PDB file of C-alpha atoms in Angstrom:
ATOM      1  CA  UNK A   1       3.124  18.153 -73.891  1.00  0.00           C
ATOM      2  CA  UNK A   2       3.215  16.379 -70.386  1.00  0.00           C
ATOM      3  CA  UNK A   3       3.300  12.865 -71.729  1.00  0.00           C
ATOM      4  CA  UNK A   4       6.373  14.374 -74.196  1.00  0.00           C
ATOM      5  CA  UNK A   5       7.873  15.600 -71.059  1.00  0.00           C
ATOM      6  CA  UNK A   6       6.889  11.868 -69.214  1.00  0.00           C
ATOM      7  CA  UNK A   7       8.480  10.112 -71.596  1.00  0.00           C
ATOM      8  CA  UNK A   8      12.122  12.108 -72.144  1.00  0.00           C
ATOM      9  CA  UNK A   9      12.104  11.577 -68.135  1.00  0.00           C
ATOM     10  CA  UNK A  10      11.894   7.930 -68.539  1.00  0.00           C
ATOM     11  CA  UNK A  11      14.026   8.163 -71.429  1.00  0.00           C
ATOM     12  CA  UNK A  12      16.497   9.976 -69.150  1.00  0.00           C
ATOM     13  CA  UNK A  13      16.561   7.334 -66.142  1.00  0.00           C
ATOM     14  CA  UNK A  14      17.151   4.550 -68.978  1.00  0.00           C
ATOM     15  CA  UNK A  15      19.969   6.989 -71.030  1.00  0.00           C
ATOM     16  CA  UNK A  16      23.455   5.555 -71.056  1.00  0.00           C
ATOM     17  CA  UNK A  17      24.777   9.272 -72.275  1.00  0.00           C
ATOM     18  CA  UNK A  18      23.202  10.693 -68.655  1.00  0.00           C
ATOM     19  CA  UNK A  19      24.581   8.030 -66.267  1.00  0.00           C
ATOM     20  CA  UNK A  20      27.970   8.269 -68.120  1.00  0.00           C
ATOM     21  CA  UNK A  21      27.677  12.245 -67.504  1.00  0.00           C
ATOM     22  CA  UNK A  22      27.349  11.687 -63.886  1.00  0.00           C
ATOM     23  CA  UNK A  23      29.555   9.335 -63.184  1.00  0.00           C
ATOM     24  CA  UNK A  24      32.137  11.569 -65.074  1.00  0.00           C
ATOM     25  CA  UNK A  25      31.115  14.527 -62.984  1.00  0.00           C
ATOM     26  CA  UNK A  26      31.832  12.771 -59.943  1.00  0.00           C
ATOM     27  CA  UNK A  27      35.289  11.550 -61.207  1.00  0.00           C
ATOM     28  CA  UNK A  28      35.772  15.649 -61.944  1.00  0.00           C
ATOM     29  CA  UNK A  29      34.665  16.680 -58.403  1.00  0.00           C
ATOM     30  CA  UNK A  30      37.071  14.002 -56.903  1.00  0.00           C
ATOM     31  CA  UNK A  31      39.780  15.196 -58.828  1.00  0.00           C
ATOM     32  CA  UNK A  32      39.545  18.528 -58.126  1.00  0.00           C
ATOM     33  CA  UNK A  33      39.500  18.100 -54.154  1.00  0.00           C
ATOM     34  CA  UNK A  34      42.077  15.605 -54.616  1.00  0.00           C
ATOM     35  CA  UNK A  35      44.294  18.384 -56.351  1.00  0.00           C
ATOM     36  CA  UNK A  36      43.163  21.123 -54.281  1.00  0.00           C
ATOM     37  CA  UNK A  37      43.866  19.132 -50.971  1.00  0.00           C
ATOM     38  CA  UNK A  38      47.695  18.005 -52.112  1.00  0.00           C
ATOM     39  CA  UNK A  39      47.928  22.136 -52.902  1.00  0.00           C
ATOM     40  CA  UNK A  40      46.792  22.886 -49.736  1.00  0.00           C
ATOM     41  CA  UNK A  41      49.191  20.202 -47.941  1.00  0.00           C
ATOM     42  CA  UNK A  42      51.899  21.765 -49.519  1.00  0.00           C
ATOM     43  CA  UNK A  43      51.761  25.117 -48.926  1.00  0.00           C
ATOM     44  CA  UNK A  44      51.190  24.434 -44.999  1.00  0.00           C
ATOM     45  CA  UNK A  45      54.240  22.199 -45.304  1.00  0.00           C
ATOM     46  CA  UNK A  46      56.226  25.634 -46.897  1.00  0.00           C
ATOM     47  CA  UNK A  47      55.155  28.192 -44.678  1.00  0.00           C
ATOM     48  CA  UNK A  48      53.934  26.153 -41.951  1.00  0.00           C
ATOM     49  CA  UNK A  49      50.836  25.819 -39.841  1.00  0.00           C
ATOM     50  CA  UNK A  50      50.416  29.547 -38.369  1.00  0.00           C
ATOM     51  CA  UNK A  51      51.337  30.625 -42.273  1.00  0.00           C
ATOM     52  CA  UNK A  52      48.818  29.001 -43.697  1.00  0.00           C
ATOM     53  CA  UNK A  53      45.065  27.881 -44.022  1.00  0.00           C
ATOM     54  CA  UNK A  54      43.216  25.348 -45.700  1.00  0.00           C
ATOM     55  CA  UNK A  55      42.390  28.191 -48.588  1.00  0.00           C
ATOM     56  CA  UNK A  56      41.206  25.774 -51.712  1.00  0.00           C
ATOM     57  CA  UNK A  57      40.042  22.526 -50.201  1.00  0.00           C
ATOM     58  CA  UNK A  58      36.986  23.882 -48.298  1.00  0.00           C
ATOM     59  CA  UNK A  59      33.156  23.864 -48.940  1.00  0.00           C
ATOM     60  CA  UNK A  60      32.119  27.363 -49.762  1.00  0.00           C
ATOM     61  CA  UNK A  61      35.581  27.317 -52.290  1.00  0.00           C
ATOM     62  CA  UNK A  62      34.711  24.004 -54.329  1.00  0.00           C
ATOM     63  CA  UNK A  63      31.178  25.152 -54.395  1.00  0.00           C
ATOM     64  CA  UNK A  64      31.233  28.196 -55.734  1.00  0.00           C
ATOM     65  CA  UNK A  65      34.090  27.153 -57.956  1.00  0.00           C
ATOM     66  CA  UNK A  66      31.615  24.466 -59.321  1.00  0.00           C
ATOM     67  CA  UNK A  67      29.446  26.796 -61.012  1.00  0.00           C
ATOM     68  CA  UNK A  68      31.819  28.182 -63.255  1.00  0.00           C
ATOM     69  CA  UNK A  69      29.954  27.567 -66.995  1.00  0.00           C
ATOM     70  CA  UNK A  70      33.554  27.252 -68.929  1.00  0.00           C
ATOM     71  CA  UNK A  71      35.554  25.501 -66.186  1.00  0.00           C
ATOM     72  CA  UNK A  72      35.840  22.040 -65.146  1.00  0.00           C
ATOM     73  CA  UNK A  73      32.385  19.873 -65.369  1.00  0.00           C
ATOM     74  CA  UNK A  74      31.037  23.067 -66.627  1.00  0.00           C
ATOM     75  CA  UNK A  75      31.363  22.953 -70.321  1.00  0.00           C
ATOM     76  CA  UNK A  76      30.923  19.118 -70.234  1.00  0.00           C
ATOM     77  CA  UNK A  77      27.008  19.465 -69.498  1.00  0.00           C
ATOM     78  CA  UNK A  78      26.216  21.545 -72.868  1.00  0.00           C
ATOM     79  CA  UNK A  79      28.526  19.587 -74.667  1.00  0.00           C
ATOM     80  CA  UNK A  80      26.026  16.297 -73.389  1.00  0.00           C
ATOM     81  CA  UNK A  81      22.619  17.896 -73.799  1.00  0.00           C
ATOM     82  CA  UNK A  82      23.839  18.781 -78.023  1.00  0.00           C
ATOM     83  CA  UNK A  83      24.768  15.210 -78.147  1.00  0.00           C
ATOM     84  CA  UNK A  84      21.324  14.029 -76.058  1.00  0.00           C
ATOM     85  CA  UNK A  85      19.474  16.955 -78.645  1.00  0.00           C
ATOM     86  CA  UNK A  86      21.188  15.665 -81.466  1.00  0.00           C
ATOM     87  CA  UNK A  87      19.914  12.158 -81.619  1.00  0.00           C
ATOM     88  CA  UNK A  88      16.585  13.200 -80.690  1.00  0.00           C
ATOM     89  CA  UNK A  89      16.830  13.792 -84.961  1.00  0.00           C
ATOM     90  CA  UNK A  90      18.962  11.667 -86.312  1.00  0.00           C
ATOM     91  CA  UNK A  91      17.363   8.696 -84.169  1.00  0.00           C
ATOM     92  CA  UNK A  92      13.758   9.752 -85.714  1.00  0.00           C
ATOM     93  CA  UNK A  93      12.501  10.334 -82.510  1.00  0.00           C
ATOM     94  CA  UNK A  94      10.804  13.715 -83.443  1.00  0.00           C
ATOM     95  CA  UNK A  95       9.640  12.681 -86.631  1.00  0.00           C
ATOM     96  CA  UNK A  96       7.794   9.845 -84.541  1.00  0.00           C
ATOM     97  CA  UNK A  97       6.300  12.276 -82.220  1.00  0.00           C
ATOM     98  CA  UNK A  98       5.406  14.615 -85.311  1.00  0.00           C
ATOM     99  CA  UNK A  99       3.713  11.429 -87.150  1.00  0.00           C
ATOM    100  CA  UNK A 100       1.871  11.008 -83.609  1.00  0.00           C
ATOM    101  CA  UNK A 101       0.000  14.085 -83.949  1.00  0.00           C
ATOM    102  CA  UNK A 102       2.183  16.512 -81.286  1.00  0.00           C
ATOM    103  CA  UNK A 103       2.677  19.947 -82.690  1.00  0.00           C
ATOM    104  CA  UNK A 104       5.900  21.053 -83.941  1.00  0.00           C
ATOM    105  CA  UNK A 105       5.763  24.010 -80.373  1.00  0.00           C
ATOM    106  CA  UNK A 106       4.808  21.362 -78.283  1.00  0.00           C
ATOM    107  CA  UNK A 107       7.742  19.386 -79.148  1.00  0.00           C
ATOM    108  CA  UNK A 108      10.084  22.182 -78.819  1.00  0.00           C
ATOM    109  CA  UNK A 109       8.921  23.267 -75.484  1.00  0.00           C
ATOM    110  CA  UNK A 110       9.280  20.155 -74.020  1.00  0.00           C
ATOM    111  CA  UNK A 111      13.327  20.060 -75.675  1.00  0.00           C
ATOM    112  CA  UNK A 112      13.420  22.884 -74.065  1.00  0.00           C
ATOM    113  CA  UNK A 113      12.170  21.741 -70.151  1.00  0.00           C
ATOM    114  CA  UNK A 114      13.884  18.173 -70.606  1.00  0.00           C
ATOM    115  CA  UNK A 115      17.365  20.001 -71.293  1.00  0.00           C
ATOM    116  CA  UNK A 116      16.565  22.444 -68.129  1.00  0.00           C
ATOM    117  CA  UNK A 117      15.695  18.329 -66.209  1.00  0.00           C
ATOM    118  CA  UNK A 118      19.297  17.461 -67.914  1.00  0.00           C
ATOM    119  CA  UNK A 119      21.280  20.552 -66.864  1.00  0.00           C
ATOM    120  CA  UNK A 120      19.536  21.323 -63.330  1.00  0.00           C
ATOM    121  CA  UNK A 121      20.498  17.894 -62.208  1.00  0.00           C
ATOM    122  CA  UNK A 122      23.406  17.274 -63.199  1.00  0.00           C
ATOM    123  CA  UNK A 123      25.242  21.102 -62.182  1.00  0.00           C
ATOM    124  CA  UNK A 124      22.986  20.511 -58.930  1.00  0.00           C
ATOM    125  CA  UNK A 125      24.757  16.847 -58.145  1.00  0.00           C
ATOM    126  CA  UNK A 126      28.327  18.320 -59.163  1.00  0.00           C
ATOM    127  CA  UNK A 127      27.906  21.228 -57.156  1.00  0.00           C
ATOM    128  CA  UNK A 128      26.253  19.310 -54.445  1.00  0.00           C
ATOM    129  CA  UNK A 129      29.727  16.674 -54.437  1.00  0.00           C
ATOM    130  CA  UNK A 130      31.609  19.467 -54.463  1.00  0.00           C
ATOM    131  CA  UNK A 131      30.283  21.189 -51.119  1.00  0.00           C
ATOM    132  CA  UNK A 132      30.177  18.029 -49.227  1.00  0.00           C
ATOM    133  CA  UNK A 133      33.929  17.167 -50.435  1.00  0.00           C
ATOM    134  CA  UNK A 134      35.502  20.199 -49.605  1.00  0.00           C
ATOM    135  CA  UNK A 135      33.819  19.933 -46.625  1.00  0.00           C
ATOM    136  CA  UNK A 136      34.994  16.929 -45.605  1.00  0.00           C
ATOM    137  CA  UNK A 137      38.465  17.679 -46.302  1.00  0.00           C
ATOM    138  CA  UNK A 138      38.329  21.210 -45.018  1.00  0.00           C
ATOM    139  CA  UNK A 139      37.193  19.828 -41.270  1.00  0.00           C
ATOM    140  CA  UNK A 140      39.772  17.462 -41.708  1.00  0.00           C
ATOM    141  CA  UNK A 141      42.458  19.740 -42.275  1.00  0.00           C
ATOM    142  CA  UNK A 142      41.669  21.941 -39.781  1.00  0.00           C
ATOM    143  CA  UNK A 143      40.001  19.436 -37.293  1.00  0.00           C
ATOM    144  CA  UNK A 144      36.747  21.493 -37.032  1.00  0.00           C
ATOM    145  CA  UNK A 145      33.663  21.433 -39.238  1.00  0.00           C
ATOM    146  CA  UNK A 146      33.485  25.193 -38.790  1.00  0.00           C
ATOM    147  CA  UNK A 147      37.335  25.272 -40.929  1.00  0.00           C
ATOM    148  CA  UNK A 148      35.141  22.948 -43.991  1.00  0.00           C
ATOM    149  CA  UNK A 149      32.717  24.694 -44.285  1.00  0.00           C
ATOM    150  CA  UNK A 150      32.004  28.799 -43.431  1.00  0.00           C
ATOM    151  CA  UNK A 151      29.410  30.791 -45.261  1.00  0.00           C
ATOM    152  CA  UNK A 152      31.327  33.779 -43.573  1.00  0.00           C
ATOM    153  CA  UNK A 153      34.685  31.558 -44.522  1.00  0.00           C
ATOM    154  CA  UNK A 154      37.372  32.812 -47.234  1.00  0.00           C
ATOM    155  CA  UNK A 155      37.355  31.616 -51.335  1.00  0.00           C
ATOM    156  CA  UNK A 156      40.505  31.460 -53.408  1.00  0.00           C
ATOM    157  CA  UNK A 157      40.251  31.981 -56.853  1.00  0.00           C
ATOM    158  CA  UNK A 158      40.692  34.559 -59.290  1.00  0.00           C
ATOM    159  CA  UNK A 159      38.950  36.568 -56.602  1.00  0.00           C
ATOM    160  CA  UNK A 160      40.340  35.830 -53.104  1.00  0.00           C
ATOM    161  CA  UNK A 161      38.009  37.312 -49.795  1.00  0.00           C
ATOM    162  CA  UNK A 162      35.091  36.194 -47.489  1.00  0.00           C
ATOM    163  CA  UNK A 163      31.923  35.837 -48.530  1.00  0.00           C
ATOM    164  CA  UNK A 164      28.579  35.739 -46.561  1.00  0.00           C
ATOM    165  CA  UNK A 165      25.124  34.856 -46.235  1.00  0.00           C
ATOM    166  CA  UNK A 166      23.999  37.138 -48.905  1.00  0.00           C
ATOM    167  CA  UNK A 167      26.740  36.497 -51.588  1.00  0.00           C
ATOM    168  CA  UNK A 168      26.296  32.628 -50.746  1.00  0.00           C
ATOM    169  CA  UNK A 169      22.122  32.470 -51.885  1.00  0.00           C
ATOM    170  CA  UNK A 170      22.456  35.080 -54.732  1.00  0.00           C
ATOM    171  CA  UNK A 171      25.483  33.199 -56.451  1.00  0.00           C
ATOM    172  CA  UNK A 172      23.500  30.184 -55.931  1.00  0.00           C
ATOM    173  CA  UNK A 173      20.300  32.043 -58.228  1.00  0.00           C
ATOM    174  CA  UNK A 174      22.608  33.520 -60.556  1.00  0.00           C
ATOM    175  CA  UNK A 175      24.308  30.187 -61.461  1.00  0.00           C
ATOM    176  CA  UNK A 176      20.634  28.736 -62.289  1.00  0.00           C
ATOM    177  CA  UNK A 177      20.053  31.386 -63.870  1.00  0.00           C
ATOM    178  CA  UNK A 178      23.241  31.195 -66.227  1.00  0.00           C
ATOM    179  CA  UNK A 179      22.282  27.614 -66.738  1.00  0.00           C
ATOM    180  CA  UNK A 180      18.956  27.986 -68.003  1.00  0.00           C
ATOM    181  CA  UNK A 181      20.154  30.259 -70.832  1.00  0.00           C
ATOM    182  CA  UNK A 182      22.844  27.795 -71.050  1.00  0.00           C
ATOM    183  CA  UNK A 183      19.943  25.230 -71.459  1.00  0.00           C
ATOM    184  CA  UNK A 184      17.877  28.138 -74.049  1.00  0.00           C
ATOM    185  CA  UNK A 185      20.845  28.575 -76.693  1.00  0.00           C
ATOM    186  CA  UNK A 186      21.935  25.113 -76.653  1.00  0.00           C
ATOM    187  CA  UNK A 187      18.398  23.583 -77.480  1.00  0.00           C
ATOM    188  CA  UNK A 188      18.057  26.364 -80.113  1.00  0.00           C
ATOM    189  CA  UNK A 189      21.324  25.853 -81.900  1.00  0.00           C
ATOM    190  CA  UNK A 190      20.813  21.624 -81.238  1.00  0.00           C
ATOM    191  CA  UNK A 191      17.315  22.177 -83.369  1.00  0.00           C
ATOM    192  CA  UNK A 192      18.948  24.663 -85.553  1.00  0.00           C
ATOM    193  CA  UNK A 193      21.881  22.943 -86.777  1.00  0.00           C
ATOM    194  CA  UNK A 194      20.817  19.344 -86.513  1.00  0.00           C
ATOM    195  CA  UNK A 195      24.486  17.878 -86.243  1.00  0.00           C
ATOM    196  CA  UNK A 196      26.741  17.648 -83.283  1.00  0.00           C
ATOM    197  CA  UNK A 197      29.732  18.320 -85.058  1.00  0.00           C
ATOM    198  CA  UNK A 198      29.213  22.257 -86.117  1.00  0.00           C
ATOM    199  CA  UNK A 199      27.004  22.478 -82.587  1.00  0.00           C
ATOM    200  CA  UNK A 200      29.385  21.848 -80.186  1.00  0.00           C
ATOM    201  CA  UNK A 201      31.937  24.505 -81.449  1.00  0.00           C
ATOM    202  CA  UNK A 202      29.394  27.080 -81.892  1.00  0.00           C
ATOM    203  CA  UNK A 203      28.041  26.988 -78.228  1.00  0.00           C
ATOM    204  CA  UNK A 204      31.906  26.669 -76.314  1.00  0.00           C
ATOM    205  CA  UNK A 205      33.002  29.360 -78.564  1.00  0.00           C
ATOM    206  CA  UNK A 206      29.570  31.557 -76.922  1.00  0.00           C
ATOM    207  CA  UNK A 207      30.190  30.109 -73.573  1.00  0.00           C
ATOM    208  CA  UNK A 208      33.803  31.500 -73.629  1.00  0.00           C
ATOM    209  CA  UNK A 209      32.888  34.944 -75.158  1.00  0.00           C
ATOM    210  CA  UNK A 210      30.629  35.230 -72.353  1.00  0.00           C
ATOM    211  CA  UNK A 211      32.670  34.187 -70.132  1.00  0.00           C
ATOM    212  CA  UNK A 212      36.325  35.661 -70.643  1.00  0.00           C
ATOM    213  CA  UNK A 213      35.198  39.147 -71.194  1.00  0.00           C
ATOM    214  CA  UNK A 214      33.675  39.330 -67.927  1.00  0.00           C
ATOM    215  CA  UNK A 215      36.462  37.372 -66.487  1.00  0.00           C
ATOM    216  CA  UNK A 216      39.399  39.762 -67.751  1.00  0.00           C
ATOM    217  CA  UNK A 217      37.592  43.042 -67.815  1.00  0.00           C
ATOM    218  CA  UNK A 218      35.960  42.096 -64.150  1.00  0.00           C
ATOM    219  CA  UNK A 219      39.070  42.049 -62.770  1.00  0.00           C
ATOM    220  CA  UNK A 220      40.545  45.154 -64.191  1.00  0.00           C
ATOM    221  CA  UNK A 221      37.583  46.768 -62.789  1.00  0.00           C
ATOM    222  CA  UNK A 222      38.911  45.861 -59.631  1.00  0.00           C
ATOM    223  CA  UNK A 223      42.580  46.738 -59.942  1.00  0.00           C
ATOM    224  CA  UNK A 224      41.814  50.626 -59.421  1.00  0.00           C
ATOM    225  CA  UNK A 225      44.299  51.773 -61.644  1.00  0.00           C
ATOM    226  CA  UNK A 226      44.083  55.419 -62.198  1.00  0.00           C
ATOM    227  CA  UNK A 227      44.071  54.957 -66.680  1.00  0.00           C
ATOM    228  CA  UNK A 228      42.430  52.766 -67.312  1.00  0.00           C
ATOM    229  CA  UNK A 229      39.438  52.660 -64.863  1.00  0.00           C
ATOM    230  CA  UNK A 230      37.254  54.586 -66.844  1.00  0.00           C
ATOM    231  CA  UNK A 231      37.351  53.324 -69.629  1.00  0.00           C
ATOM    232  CA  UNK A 232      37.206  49.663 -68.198  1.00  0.00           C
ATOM    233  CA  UNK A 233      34.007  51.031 -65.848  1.00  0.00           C
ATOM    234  CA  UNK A 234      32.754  51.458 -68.814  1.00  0.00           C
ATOM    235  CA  UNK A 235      32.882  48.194 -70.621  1.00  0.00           C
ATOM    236  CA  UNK A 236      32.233  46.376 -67.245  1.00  0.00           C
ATOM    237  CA  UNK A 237      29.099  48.794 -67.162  1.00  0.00           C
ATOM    238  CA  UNK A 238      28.109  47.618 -70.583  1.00  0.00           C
ATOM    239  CA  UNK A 239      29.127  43.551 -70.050  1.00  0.00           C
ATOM    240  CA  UNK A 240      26.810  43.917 -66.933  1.00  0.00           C
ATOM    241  CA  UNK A 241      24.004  44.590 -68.874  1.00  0.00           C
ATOM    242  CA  UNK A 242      24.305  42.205 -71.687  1.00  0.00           C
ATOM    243  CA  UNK A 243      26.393  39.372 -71.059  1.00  0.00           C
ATOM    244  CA  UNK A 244      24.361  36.770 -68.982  1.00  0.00           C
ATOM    245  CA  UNK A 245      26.677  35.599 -67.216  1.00  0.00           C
ATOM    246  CA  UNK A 246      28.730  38.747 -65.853  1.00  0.00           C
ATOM    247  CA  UNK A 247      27.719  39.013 -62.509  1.00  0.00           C
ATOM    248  CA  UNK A 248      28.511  35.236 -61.897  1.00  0.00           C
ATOM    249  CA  UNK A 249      31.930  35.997 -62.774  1.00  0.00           C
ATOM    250  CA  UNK A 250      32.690  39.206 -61.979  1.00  0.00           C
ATOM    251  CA  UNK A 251      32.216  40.487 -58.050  1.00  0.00           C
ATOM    252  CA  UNK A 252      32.929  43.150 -55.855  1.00  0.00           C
ATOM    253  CA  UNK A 253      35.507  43.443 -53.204  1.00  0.00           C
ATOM    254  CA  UNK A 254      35.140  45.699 -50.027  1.00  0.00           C
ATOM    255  CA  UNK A 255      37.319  45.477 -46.750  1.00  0.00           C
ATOM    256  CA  UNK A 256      38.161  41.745 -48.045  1.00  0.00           C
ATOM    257  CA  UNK A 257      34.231  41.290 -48.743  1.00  0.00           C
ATOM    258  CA  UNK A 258      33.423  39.571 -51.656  1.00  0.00           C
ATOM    259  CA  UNK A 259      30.233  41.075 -52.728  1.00  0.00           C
ATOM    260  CA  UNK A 260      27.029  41.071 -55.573  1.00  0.00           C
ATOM    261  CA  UNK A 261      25.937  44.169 -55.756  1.00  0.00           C
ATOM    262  CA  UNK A 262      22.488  44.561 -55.905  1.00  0.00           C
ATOM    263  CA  UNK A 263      22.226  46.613 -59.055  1.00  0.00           C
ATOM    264  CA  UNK A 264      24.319  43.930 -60.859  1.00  0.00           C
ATOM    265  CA  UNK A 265      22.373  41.212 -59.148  1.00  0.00           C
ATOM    266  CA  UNK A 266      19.059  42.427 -61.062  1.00  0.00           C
ATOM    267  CA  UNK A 267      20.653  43.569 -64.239  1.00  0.00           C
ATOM    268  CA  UNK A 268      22.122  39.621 -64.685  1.00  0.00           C
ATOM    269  CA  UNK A 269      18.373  38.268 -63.574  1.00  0.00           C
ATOM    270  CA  UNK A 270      16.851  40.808 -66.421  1.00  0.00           C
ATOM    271  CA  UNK A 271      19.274  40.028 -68.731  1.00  0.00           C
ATOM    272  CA  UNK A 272      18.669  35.849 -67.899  1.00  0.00           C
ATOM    273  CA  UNK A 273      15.309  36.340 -68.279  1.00  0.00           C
ATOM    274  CA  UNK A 274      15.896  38.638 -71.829  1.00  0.00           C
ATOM    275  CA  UNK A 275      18.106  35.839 -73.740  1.00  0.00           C
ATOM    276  CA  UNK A 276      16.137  33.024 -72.430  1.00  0.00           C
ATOM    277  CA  UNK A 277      12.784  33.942 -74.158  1.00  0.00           C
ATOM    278  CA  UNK A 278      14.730  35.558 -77.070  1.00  0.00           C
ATOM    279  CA  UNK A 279      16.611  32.312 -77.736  1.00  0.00           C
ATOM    280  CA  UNK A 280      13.203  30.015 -76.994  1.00  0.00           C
ATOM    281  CA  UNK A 281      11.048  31.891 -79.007  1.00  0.00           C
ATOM    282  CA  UNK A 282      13.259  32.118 -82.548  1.00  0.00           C
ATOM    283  CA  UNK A 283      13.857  28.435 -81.837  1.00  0.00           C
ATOM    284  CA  UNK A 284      10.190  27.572 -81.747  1.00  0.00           C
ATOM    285  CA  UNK A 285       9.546  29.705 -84.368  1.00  0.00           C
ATOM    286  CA  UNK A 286      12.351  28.395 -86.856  1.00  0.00           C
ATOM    287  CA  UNK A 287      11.492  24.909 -85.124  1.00  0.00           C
ATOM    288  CA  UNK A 288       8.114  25.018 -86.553  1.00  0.00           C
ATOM    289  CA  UNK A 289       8.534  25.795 -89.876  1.00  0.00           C
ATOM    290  CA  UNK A 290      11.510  23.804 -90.998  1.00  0.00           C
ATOM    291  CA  UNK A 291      10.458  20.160 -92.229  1.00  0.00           C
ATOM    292  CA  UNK A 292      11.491  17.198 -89.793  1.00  0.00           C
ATOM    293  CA  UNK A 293      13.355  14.272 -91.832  1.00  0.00           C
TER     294      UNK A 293
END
């Protein structure tokens, strides 16, 4: 399995598909600060300087914001590794490995660790862009590098507060987390279906299930309104124990606070861990007994 795994990484350094990727996910990050930044400039123009903040254009704000599975450069990396998966069969490349005596699990497990090479790196250089940018502009805004970039700093969003040291490193595991089971049912539907064109809609369509339910019934959670708390507890309850990527999206506010709770902190990694193996092992399984054209 290590010279399968040797050879998709030289594959990858050579792969057109991969450079293109990045080079589009540095256009994305661009664009985004760029947009952010003229937002910015405008609302200090409108309320003035003591009225206003750099709020979008700073560090923590387009870094966090990067993670987001169904936003931005987000749903572009799945969208790649099906394609990258994809030709893997209709290119005869695992029939070649097949005919040169590699075992049908071998073969799938290394899929399965060159997709987590593809998505690690490239959600790790877009994320990584998107610090040092908002950074940049942030400290030029506000003519401090403190006012780019704050771990203790304010994020704007769907969920405005500060954040800290603790929210900044267990956002940072969740979103790896979310990515490898990104990476897990993306791999298994790539080998299962076989064909980028029914692939591609099957795994955005899971990516947004995940992630709107969380997003809209997150943020009721938070609203406190008297009839429908309960019942919204409730379904945020259940959507933090199995939807993977809940407690990326969906955070607790105290006193302006922006906060992962601990209990929802483990249930996500549990749950990660959960749909990861279920989703490798069925697609090793149904990977090794299906014939290879």
């Amino acid at each position: 399995m290590w010279n399968l795994f040797k050879a998709f990484i030289f594959k990858l350094r050579k792969d057109l598909t991969f450079r293109i990727t990045l080079i589009v996910g540095a256009g994305v990050a661009v664009l985004l600060t760029v947009i952010y930044l003229f937002i910015d400039l405008a609302a200090k123009n409108l309320v003035g300087e003591a009225g206003y903040k750099f709020l979008f254009a700073t560090g923590q704000n387009l870094f966090i914001n990067s993670f987001s599975p169904a936003q931005n450069f987000g749903i572009a990396i799945p969208v790649n590794l099906i394609t990258f998966t994809v030709l893997e069969f209709t290119q005869g490349t695992i029939r070649n490995k097949i005919i040169a005596g590699n075992s049908k699990p071998k073969i799938y497990a290394s899929l399965f660790l060159s997709g987590l090479v593809f998505t690690i790196s490239l959600i790790t250089v877009y994320s990584l862009l998107s610090l040092l940018l908002g950074t940049i502009c942030g400290a030029i805004g506000n003519g401090s590098f403190k006012e780019g970039f704050d771990i203790n700093g304010q994020i704007a969003g769907l969920n405005n507060g500060r954040i800290n040291p603790e929210f900044f490193w267990k956002i940072i595991v969740l979103a790896l987390l979310a990515y490898v089971v990104i990476t897990s049912f993306t791999i298994f539907f790539g080998t299962l279906l076989r064909n980028i064109g029914p692939c591609i809609p099957v795994v955005i369509i899971l990516i947004f299930i995940f992630y709107m339910s969380s997003t809209i019934f997150g943020n009721l959670a938070t609203l406190g309104a008297e009839e429908i708390s309960e019942p919204i507890k409730n379904i945020n309850t259940a959507l933090k124990i199995l939807n993977p990527f809940h407690s990326l999206i969906a955070w607790t506010s105290e006193d302006n606070i922006i906060q992962i709770k601990n209990d929802a902190f483990i249930a996500e990694i549990i749950n990660n861990i959960i749909y990861t193996g279920i989703f490798f092992g069925f697609g090793m399984l149904i990977f090794s007994k299906r014939d290879v054209k």
